[in-house]
Short mmCIF file of C-alpha atoms in Angstrom, two decimals:
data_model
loop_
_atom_site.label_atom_id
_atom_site.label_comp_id
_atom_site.label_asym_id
_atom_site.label_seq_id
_atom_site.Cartn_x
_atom_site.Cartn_y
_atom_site.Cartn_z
CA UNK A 1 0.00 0.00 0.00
CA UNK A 2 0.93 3.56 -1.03
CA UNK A 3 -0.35 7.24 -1.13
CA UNK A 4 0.47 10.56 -2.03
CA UNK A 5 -1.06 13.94 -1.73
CA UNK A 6 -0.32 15.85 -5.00
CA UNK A 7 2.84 17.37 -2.74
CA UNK A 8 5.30 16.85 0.21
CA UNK A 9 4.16 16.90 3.27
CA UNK A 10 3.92 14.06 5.75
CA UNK A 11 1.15 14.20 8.09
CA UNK A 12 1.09 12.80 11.37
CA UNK A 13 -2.09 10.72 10.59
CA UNK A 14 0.37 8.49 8.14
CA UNK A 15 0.01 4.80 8.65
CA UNK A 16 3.13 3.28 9.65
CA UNK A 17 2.34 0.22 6.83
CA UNK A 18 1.54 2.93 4.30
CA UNK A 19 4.30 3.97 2.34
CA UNK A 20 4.24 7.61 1.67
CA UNK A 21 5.50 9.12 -1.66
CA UNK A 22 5.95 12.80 -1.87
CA UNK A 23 5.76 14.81 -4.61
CA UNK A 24 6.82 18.17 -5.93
CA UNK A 25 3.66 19.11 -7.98
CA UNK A 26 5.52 22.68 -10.03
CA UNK A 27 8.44 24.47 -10.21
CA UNK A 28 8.67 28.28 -9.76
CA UNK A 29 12.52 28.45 -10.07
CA UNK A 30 15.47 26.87 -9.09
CA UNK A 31 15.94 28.60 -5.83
CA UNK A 32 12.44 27.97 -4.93
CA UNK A 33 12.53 24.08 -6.19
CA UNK A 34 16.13 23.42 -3.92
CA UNK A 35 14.41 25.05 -1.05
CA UNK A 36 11.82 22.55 -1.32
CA UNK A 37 14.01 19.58 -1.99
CA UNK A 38 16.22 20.47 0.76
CA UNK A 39 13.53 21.68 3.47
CA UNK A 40 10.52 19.44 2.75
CA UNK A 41 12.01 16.12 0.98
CA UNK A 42 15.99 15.48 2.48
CA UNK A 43 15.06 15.35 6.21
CA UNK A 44 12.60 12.80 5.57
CA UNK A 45 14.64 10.75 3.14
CA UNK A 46 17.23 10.58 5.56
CA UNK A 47 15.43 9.69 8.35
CA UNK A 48 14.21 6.59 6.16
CA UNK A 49 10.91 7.99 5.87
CA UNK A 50 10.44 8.25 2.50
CA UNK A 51 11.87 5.94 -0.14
CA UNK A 52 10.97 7.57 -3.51
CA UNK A 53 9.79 10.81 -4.80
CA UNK A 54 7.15 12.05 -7.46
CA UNK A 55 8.20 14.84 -9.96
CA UNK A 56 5.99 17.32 -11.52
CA UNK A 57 1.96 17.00 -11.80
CA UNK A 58 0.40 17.25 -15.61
CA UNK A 59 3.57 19.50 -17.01
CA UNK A 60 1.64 18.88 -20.19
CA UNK A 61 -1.67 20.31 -19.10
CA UNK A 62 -2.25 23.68 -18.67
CA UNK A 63 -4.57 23.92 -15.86
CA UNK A 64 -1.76 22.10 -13.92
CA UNK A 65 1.76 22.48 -13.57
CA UNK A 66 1.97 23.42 -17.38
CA UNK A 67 5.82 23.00 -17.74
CA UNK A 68 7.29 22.68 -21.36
CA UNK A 69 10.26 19.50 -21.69
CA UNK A 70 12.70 22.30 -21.74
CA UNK A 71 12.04 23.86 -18.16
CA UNK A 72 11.57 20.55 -17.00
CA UNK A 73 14.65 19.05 -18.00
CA UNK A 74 16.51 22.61 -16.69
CA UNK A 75 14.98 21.63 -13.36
CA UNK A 76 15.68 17.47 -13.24
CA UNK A 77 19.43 18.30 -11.64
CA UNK A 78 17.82 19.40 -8.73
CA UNK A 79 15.59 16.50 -8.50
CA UNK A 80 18.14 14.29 -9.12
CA UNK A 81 20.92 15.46 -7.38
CA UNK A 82 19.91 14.38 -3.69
CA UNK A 83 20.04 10.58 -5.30
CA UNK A 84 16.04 10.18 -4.06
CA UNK A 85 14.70 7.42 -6.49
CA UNK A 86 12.62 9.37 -8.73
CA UNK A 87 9.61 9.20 -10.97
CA UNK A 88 8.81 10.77 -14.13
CA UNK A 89 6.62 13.72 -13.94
CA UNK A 90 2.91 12.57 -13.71
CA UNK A 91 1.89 13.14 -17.56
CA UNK A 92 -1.90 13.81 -18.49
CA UNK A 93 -1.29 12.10 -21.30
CA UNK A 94 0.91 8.88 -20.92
CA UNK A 95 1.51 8.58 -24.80
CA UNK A 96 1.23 12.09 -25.66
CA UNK A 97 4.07 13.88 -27.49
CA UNK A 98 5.05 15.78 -24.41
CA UNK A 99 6.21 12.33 -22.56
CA UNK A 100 7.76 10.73 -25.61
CA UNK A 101 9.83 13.61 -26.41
CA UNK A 102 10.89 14.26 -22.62
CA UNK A 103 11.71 10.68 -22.72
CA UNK A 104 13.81 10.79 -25.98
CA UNK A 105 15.70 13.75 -23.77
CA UNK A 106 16.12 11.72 -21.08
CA UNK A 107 16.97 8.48 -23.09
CA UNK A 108 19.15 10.69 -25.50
CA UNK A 109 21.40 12.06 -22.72
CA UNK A 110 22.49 8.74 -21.47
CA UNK A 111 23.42 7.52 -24.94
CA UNK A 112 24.78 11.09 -26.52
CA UNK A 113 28.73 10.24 -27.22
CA UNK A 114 31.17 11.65 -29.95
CA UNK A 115 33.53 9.63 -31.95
CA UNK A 116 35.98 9.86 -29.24
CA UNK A 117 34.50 8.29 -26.35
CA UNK A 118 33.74 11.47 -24.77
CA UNK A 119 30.16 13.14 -24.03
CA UNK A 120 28.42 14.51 -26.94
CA UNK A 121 27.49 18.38 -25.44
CA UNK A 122 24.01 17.29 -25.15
CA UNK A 123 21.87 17.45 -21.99
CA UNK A 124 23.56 16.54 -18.94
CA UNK A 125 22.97 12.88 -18.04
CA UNK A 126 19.18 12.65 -16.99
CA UNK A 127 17.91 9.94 -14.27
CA UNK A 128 14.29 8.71 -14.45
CA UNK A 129 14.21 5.34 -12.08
CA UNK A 130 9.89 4.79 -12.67
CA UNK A 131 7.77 6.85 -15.08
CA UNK A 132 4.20 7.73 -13.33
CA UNK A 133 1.24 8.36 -15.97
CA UNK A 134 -2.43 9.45 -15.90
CA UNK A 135 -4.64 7.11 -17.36
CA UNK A 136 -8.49 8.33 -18.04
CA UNK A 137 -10.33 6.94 -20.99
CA UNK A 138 -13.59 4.75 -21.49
CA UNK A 139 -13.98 1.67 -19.36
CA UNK A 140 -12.06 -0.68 -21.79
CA UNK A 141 -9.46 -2.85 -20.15
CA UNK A 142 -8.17 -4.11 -22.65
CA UNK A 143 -7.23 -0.77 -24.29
CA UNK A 144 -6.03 0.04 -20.86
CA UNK A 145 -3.66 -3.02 -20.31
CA UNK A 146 -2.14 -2.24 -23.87
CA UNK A 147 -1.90 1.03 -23.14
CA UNK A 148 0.12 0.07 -20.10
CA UNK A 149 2.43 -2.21 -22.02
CA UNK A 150 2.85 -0.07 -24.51
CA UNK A 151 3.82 2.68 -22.07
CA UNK A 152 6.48 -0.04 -20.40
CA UNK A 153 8.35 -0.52 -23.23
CA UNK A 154 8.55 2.66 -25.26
CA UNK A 155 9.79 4.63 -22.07
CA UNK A 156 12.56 1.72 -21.46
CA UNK A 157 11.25 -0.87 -19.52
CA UNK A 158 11.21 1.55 -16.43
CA UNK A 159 8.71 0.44 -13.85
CA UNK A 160 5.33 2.00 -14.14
CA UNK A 161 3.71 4.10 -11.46
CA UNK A 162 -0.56 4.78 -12.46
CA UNK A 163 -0.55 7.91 -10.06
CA UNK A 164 -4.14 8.96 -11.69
CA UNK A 165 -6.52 6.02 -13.52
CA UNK A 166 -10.34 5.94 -13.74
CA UNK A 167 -12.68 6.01 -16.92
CA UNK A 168 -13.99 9.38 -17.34
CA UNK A 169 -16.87 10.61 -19.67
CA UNK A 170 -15.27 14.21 -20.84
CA UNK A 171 -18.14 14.85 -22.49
CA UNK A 172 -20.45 14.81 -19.63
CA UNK A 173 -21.31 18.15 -17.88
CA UNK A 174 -23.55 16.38 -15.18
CA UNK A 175 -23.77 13.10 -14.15
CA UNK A 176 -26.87 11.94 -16.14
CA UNK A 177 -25.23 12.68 -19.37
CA UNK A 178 -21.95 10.17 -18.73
CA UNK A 179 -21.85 7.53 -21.08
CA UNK A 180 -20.26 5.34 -18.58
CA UNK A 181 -22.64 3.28 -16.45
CA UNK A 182 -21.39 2.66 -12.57
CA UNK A 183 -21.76 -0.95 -13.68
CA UNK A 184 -19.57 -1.19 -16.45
CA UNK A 185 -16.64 0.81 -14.68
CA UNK A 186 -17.04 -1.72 -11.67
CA UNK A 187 -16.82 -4.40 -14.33
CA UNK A 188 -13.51 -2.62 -15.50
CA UNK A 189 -12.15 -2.45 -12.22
CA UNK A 190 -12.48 -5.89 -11.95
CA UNK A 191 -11.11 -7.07 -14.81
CA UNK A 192 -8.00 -4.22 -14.06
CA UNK A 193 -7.11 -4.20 -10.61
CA UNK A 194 -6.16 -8.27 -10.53
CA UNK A 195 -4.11 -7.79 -13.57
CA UNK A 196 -2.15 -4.88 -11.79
CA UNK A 197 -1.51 -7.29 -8.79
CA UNK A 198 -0.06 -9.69 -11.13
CA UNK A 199 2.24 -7.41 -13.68
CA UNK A 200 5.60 -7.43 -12.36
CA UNK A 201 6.04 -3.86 -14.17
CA UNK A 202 3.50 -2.52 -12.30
CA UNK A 203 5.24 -0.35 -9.11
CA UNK A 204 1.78 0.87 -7.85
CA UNK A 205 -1.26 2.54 -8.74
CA UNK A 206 -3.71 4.61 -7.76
CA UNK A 207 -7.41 5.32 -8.45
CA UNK A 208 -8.46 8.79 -8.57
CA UNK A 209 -11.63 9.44 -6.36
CA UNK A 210 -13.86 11.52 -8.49
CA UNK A 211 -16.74 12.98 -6.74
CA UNK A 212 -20.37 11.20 -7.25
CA UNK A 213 -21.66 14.67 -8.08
CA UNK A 214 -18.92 14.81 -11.13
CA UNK A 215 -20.49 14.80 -14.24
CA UNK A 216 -17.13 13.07 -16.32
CA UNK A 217 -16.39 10.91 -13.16
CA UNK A 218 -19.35 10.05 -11.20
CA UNK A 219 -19.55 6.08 -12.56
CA UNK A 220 -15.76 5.85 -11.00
CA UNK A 221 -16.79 7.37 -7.81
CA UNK A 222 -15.63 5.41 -4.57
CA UNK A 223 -17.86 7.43 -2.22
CA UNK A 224 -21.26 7.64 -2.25
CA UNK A 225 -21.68 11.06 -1.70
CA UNK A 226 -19.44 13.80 -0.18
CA UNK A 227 -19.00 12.12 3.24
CA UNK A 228 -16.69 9.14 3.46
CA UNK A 229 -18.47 6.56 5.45
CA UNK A 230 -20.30 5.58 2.21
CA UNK A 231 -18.62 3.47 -0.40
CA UNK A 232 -20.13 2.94 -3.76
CA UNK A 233 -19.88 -0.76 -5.46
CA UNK A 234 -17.24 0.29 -6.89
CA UNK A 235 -15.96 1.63 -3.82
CA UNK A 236 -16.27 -1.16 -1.68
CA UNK A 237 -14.66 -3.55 -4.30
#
């Protein structure tokens, strides 16, 4: 078991079975970023607390952290340098052009030599030890597993983190109008979650608890209502 809480604080309410991963969610300069790292992150990798760390949330989305490849790989020596096990940032879109050419970077400045042995004057050599992705389509698991496989081996057989999967209805403005009946995501669940247990790629994953009142989410709602003593189906499977 794992959580995380879209950044990096530790509350005191943290299971001691439940392994926490933090994550740095945006950047707003280097200064700001090492502050962070050093302040928020070190102390509790050190003390053995933490194990692992989550980089930036939806870089390629730009409601969220909205970061092009370029500031992102200007900021990855900062995330890297502290030696933390780190994740890719958390992608909106796991196949999108955004994560294949930040992986290509990433990739590319591991591999970048000139005829002589020596480094190539590309970027700096880039660590990624687990690439996280979003995951929210229709409630097909099959599309979903390939997707996931798919993901596995174009980004380098790095294990996978889902940080963000559910089937959403992005057309949907209220909950009548989604496409996607609570019965058919529960089905998906069930066909999904027992193959995640099983894939050896698989680090972790984690469902994202859209609100019953959501019109794009409210079939892949755990909580049956805004209280949590409630659990859908879904929930309760």
């Amino acid at each position: 078991s794992w959580n995380y809480s879209w950044g990096p604080a530790l509350v005191d309410e943290q299971p001691d079975n439940v392994e926490f991963i933090p994550m740095i969610w945006g950047a707003w300069g280097e200064e700001g970023l090492k502050r962070r790292i050093d302040d928020d992150i070190l102390p509790l990798y050190k003390e053995g607390r933490i194990h692992r760390l989550l980089a930036f949330n939806e870089p390629d989305v730009r409601g969220q952290s909205n970061l092009s490849v370029e500031q992102v790989i200007q900021y990855w020596s900062v995330l890297q340098q502290p030696g933390i096990p780190l994740a890719s940032p958390s992608v909106g879109t796991a196949l999108g052009p955004w994560m294949i050419d930040f992986m290509q970077r990433v990739d590319s400045s591991n591999n970048d030599y000139d005829d002589d042995g020596g480094g190539g004057g590309g970027d700096e050599s880039l660590r990624v030890d687990y690439v996280a992705i979003h995951w929210y389509k229709g409630p097909n698991a099959e599309a979903f597993k390939r997707d996931m496989k798919e993901a596995y081996i174009k980004y380098g057989r790095r294990p996978i983190l889902v940080t963000e999967f559910a089937p959403a209805d992005w057309t949907a403005t209220t909950p009548k109008d989604n496409r996607h009946s609570p019965q058919k995501v529960l089905a998906f669940a069930k066909a999904v979650l027992p193959w995640l247990e099983r894939q050896t790629f698989i680090e972790g994953y984690a469902w994202f608890p859209f609100n019953i009142s959501s019109g794009p989410g409210t079939s892949s709602a755990i909580f049956d209502g805004d209280a949590t003593e409630t659990l859908t189906p879904l929930g309760a499977y």
